[in-house]
mmCIF file with all atom_site columns, C-alpha atoms in Angstrom:
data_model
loop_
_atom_site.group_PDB
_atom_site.id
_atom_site.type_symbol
_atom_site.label_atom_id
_atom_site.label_alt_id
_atom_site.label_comp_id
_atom_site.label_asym_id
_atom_site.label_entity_id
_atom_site.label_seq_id
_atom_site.pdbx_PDB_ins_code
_atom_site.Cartn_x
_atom_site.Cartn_y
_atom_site.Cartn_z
_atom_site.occupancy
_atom_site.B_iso_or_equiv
_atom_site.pdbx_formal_charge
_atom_site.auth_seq_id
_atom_site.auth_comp_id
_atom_site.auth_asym_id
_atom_site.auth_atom_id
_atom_site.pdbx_PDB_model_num
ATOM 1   C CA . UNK H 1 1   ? 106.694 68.668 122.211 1.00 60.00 ? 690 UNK H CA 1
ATOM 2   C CA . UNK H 1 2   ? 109.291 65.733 120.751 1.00 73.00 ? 691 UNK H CA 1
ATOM 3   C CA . UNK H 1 3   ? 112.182 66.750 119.476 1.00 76.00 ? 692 UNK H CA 1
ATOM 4   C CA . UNK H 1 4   ? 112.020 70.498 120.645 1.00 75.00 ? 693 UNK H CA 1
ATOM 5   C CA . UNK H 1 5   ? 115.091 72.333 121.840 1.00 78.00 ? 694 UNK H CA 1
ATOM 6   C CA . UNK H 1 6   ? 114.566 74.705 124.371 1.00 74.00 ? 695 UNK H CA 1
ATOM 7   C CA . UNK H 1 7   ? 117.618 76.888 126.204 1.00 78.00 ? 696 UNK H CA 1
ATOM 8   C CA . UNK H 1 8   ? 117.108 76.736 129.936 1.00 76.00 ? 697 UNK H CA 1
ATOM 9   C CA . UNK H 1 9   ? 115.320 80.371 131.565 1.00 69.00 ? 698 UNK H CA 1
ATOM 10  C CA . UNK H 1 10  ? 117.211 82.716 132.422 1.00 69.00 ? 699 UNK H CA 1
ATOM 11  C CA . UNK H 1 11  ? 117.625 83.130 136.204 1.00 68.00 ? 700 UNK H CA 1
ATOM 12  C CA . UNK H 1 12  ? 114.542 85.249 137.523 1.00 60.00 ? 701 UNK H CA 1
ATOM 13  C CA . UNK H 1 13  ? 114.939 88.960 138.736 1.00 60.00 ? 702 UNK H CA 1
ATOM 14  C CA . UNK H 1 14  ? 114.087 89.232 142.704 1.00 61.00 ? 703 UNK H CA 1
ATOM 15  C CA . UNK H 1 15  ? 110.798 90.944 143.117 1.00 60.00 ? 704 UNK H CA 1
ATOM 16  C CA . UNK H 1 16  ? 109.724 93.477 145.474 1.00 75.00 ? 705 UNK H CA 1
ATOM 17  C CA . UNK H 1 17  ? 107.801 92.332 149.013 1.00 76.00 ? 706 UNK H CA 1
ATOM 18  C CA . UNK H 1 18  ? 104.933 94.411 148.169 1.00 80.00 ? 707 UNK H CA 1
ATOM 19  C CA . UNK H 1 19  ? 104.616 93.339 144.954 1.00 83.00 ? 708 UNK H CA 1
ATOM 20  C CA . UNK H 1 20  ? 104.642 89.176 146.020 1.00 82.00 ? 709 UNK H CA 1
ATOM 21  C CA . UNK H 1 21  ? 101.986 90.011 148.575 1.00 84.00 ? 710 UNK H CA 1
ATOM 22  C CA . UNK H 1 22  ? 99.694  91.906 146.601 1.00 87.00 ? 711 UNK H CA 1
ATOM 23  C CA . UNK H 1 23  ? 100.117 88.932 143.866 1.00 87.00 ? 712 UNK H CA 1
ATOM 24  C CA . UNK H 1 24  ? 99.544  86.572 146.949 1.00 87.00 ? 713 UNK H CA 1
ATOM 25  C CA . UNK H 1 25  ? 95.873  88.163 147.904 1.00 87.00 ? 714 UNK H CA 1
ATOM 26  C CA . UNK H 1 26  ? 94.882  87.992 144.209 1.00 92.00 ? 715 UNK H CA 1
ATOM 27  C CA . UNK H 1 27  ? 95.792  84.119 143.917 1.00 92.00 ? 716 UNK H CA 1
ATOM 28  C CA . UNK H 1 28  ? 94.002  83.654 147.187 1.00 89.00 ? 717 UNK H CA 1
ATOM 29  C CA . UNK H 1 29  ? 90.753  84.345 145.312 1.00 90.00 ? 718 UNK H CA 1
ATOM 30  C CA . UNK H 1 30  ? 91.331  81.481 143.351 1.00 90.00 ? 719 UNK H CA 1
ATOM 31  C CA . UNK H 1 31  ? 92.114  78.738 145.988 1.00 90.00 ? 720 UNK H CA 1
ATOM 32  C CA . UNK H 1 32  ? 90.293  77.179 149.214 1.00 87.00 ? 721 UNK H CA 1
ATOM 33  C CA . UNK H 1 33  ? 89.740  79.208 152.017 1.00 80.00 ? 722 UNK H CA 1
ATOM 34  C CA . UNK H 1 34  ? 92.228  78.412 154.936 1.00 68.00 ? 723 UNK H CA 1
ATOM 35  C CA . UNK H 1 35  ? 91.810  77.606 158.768 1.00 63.00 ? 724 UNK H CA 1
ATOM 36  C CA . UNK H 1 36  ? 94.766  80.087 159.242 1.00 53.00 ? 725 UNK H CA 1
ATOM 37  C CA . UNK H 1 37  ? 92.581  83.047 157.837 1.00 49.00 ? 726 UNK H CA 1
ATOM 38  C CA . UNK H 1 38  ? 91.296  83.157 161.410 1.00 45.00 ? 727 UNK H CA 1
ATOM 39  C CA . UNK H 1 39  ? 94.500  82.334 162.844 1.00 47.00 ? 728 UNK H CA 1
ATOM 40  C CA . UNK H 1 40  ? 97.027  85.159 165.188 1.00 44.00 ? 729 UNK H CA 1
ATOM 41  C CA . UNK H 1 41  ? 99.908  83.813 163.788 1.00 51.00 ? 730 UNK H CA 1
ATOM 42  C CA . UNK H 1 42  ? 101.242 86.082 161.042 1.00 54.00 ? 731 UNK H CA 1
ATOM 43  C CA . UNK H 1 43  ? 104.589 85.658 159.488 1.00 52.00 ? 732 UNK H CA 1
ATOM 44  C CA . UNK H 1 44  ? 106.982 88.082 157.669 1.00 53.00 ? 733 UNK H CA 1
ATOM 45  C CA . UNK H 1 45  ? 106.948 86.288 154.835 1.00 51.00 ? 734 UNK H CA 1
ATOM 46  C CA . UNK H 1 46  ? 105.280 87.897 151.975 1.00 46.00 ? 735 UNK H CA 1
ATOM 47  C CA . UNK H 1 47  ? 105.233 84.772 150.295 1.00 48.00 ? 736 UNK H CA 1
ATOM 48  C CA . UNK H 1 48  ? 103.380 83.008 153.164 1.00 56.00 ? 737 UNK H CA 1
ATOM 49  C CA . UNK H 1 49  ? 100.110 84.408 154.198 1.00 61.00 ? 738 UNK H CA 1
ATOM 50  C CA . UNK H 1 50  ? 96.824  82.782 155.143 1.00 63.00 ? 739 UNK H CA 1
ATOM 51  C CA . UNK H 1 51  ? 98.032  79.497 154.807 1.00 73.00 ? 740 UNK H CA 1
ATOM 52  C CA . UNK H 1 52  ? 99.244  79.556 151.023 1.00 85.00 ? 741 UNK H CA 1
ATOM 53  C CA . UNK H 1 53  ? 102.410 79.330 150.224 1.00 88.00 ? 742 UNK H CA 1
ATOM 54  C CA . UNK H 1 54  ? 103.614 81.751 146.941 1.00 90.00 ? 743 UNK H CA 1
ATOM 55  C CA . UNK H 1 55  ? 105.302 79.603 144.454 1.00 91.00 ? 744 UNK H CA 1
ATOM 56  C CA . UNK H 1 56  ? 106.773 82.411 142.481 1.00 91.00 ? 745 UNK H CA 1
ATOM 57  C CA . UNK H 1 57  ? 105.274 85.410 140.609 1.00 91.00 ? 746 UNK H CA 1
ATOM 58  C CA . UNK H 1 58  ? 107.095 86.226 136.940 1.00 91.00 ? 747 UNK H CA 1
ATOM 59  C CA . UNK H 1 59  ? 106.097 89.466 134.597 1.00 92.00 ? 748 UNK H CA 1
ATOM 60  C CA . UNK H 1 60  ? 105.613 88.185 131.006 1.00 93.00 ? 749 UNK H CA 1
ATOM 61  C CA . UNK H 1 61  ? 105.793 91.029 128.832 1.00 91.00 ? 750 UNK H CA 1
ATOM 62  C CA . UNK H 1 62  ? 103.879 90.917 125.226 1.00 88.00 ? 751 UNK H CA 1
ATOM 63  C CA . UNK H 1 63  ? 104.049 92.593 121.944 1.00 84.00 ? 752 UNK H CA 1
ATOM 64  C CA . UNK H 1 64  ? 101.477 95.077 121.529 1.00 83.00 ? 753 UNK H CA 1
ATOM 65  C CA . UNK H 1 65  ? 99.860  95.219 125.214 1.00 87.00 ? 754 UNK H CA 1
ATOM 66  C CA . UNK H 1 66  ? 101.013 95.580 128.441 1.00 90.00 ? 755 UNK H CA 1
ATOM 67  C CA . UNK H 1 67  ? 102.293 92.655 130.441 1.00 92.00 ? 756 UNK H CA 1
ATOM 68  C CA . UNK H 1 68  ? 100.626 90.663 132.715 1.00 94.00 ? 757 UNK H CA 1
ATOM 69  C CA . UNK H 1 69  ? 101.436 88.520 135.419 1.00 94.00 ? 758 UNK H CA 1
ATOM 70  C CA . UNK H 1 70  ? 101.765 84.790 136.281 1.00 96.00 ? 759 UNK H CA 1
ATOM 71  C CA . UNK H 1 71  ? 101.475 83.769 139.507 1.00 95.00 ? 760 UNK H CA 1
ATOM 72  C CA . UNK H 1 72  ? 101.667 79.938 141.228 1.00 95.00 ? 761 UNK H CA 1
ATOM 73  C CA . UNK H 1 73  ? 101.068 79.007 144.574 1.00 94.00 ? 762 UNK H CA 1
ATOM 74  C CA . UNK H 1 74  ? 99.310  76.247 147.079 1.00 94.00 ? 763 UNK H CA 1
ATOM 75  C CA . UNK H 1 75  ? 96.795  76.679 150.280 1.00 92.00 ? 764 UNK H CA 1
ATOM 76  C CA . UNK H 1 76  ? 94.834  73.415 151.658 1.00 91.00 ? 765 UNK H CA 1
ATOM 77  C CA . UNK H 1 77  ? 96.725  70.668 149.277 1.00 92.00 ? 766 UNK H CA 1
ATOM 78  C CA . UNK H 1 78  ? 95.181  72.795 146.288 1.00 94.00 ? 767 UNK H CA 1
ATOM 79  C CA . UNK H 1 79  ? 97.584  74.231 143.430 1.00 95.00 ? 768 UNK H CA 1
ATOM 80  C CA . UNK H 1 80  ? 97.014  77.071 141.151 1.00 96.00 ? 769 UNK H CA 1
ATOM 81  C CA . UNK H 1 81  ? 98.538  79.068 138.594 1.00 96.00 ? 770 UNK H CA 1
ATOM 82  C CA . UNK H 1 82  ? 96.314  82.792 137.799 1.00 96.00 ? 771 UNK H CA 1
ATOM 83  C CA . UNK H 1 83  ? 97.009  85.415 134.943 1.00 96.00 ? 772 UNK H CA 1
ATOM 84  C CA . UNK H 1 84  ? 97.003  88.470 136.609 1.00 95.00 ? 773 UNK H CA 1
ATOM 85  C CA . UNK H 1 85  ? 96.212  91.715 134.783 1.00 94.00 ? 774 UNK H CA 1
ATOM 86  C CA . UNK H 1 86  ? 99.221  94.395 134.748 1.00 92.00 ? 775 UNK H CA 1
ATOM 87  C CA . UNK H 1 87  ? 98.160  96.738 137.258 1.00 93.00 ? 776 UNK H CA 1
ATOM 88  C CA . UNK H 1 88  ? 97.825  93.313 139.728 1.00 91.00 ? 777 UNK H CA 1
ATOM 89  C CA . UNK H 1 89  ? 93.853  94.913 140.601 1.00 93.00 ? 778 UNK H CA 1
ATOM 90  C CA . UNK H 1 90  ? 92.303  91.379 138.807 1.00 94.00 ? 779 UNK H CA 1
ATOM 91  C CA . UNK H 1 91  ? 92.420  87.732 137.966 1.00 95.00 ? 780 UNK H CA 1
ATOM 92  C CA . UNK H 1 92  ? 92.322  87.497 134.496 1.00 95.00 ? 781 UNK H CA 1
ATOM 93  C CA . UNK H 1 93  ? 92.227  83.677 134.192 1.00 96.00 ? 782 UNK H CA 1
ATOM 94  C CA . UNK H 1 94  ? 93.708  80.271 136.607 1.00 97.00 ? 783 UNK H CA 1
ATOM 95  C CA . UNK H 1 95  ? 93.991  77.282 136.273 1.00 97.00 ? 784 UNK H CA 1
ATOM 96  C CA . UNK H 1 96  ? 93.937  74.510 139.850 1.00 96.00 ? 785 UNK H CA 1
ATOM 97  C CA . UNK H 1 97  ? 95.054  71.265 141.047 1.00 96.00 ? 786 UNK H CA 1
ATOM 98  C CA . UNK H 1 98  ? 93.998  69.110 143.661 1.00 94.00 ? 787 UNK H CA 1
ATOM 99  C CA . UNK H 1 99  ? 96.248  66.597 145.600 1.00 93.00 ? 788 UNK H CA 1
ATOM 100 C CA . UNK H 1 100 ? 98.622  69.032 145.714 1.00 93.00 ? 789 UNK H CA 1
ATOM 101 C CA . UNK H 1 101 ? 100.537 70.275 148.877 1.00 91.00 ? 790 UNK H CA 1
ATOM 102 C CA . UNK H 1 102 ? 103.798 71.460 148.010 1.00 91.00 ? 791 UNK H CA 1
ATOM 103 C CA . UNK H 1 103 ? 104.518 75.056 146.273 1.00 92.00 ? 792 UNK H CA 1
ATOM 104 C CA . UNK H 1 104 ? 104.625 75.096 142.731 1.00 95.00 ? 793 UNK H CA 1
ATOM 105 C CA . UNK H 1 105 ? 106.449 77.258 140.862 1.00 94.00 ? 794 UNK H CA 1
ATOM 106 C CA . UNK H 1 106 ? 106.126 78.710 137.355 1.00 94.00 ? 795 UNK H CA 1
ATOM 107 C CA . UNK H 1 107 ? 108.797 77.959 134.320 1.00 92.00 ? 796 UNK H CA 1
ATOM 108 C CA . UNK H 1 108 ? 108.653 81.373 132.001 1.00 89.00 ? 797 UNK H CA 1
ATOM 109 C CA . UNK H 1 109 ? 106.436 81.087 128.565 1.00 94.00 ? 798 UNK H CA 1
ATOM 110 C CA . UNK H 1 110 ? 108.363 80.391 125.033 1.00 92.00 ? 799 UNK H CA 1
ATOM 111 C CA . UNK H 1 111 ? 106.783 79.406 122.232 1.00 91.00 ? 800 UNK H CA 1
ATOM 112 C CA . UNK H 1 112 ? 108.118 76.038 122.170 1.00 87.00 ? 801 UNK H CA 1
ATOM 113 C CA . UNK H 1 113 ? 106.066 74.341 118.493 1.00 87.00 ? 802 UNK H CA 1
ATOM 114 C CA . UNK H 1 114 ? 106.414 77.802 116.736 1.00 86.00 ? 803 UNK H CA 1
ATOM 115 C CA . UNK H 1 115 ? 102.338 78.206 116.445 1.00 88.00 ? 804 UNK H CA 1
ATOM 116 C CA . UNK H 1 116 ? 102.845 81.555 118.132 1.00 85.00 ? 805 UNK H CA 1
ATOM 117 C CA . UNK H 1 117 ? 100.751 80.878 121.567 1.00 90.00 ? 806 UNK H CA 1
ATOM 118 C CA . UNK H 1 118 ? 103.724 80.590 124.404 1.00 94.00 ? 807 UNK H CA 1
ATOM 119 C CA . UNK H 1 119 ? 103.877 77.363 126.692 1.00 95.00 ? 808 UNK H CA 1
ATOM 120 C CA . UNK H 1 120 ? 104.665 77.281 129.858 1.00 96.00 ? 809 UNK H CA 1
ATOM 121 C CA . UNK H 1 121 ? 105.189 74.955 133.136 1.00 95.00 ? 810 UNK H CA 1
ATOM 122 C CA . UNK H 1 122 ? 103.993 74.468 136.288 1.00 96.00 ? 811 UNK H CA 1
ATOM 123 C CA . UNK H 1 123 ? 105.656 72.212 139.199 1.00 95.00 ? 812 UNK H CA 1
ATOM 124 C CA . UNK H 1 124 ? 107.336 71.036 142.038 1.00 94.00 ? 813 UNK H CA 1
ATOM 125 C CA . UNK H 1 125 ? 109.156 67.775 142.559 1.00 91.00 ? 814 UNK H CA 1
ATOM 126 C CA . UNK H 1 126 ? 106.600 66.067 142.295 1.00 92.00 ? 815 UNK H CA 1
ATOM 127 C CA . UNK H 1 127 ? 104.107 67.897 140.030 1.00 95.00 ? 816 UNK H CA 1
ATOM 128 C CA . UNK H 1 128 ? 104.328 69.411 136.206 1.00 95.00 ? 817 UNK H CA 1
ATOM 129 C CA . UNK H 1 129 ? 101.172 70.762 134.472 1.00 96.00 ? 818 UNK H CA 1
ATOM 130 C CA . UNK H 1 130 ? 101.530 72.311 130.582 1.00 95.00 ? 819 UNK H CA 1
ATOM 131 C CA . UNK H 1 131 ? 99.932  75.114 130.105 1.00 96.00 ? 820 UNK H CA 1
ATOM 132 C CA . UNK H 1 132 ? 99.457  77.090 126.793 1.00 96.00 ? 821 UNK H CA 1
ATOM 133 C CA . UNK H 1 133 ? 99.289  80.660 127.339 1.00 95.00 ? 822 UNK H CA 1
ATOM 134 C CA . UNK H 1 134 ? 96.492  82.322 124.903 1.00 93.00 ? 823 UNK H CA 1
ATOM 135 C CA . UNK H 1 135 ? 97.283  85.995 123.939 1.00 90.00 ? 824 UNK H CA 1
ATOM 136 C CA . UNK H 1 136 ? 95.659  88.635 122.023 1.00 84.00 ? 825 UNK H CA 1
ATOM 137 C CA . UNK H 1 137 ? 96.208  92.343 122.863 1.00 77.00 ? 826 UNK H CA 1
ATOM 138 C CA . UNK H 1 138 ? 92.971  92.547 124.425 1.00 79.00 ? 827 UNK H CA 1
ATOM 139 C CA . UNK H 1 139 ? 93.570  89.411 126.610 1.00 87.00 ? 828 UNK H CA 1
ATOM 140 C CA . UNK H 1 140 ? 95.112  86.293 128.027 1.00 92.00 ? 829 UNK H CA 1
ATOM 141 C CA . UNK H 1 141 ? 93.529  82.967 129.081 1.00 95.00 ? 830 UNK H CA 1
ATOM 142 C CA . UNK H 1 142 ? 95.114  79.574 129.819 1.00 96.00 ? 831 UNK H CA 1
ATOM 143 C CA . UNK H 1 143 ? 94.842  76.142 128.590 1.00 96.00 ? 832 UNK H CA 1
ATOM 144 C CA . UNK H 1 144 ? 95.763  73.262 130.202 1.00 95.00 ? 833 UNK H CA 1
ATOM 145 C CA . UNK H 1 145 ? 97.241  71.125 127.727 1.00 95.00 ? 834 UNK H CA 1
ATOM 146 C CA . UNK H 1 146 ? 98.458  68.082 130.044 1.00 94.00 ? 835 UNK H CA 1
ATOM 147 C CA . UNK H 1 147 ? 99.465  67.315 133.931 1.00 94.00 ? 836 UNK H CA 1
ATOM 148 C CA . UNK H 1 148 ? 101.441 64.493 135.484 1.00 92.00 ? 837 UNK H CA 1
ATOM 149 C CA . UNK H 1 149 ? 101.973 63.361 138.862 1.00 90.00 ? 838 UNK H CA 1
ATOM 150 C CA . UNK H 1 150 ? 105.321 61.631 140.510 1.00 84.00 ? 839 UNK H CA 1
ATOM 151 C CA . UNK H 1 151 ? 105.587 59.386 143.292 1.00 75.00 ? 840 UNK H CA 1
ATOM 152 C CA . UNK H 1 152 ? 108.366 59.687 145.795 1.00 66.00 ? 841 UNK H CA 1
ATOM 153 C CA . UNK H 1 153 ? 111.126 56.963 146.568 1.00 64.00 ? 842 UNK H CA 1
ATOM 154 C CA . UNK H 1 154 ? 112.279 56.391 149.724 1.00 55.00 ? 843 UNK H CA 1
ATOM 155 C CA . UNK H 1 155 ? 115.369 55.099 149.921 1.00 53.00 ? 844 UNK H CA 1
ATOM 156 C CA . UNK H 1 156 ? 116.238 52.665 152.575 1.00 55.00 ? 845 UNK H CA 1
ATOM 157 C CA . UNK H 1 157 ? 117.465 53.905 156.243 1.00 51.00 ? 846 UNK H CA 1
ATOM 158 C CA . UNK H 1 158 ? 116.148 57.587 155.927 1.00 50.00 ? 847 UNK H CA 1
ATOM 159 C CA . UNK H 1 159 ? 114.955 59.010 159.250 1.00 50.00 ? 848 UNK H CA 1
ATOM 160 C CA . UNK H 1 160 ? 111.523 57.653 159.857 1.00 50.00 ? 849 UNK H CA 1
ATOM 161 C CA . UNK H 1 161 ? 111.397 54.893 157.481 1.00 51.00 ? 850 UNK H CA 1
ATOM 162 C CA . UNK H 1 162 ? 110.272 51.649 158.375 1.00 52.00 ? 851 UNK H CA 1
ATOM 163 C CA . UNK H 1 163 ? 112.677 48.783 158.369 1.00 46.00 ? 852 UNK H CA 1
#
């Protein structure tokens, strides 16, 4: 909101492999299937399975209940951002994008206009969506509050431009 003051996150703890993929299979449910399901290729990557890529996955802990999980990623030029429950068995709510391709990643919730529901971003370099984050102890749910879209500048003499 104008004229809020925010300090920038602090940087984000590494989490565990297992963890990230489990994360991963639950934000699957939420996006487009994939040609790659069906595909030998497999990669090492937790973080990119089944043709999604994991944008991040960040624990947000709340008073009086126990935390739950956010978790951003993109499969099929679809984006999607899914509160997962604490024990990572179930999508409790998501939110999705279409048009885009690139990972997006998750900026932690604060409550940034003091009405005591946190905000929170998603984006990439080209992508930010606001998101409120709804909490009582019993639950969480999302909503979208607004999204914007960036083009890309080329600048002149890059590798494949056109003269």
């Amino acid at each position: 909101p104008e004229g809020t003051q925010a300090e920038p996150p602090p940087p984000a703890p590494k989490n565990q492999a297992s963890l990230v993929e489990t994360a991963g299979w639950l934000l699957g449910q939420v996006l487009p299937q994939s040609d790659e399901l069906s595909s030998s290729q497999a990669t090492s990557q937790p973080a990119r399975q089944r043709g999604m890529a994991l944008g991040s996955v960040s624990k947000v802990r709340r008073r009086g209940a126990p935390p739950i999980y956010l978790v951003s990623g993109t499969r099929a030029c679809e984006a999607a951002v899914a509160v997962l429950d604490h024990d990572l068995e179930s999508v409790i709510d998501h939110a999705r994008w279409a048009g885009i391709c690139e990972p997006v990643a998750v900026m932690p919730p604060s409550d940034l206009d003091g009405d005591e529901a946190r905000e929170f971003a998603v984006f990439n370099s080209d992508f930010v969506a606001l998101m409120r984050l709804l909490e009582t102890p019993g639950s969480a749910s999302l909503e979208p509050m607004a999204h914007w879209t960036c083009e890309r500048e080329h600048a002149p003499g890059r590798i494949g431009d056109e003269p």
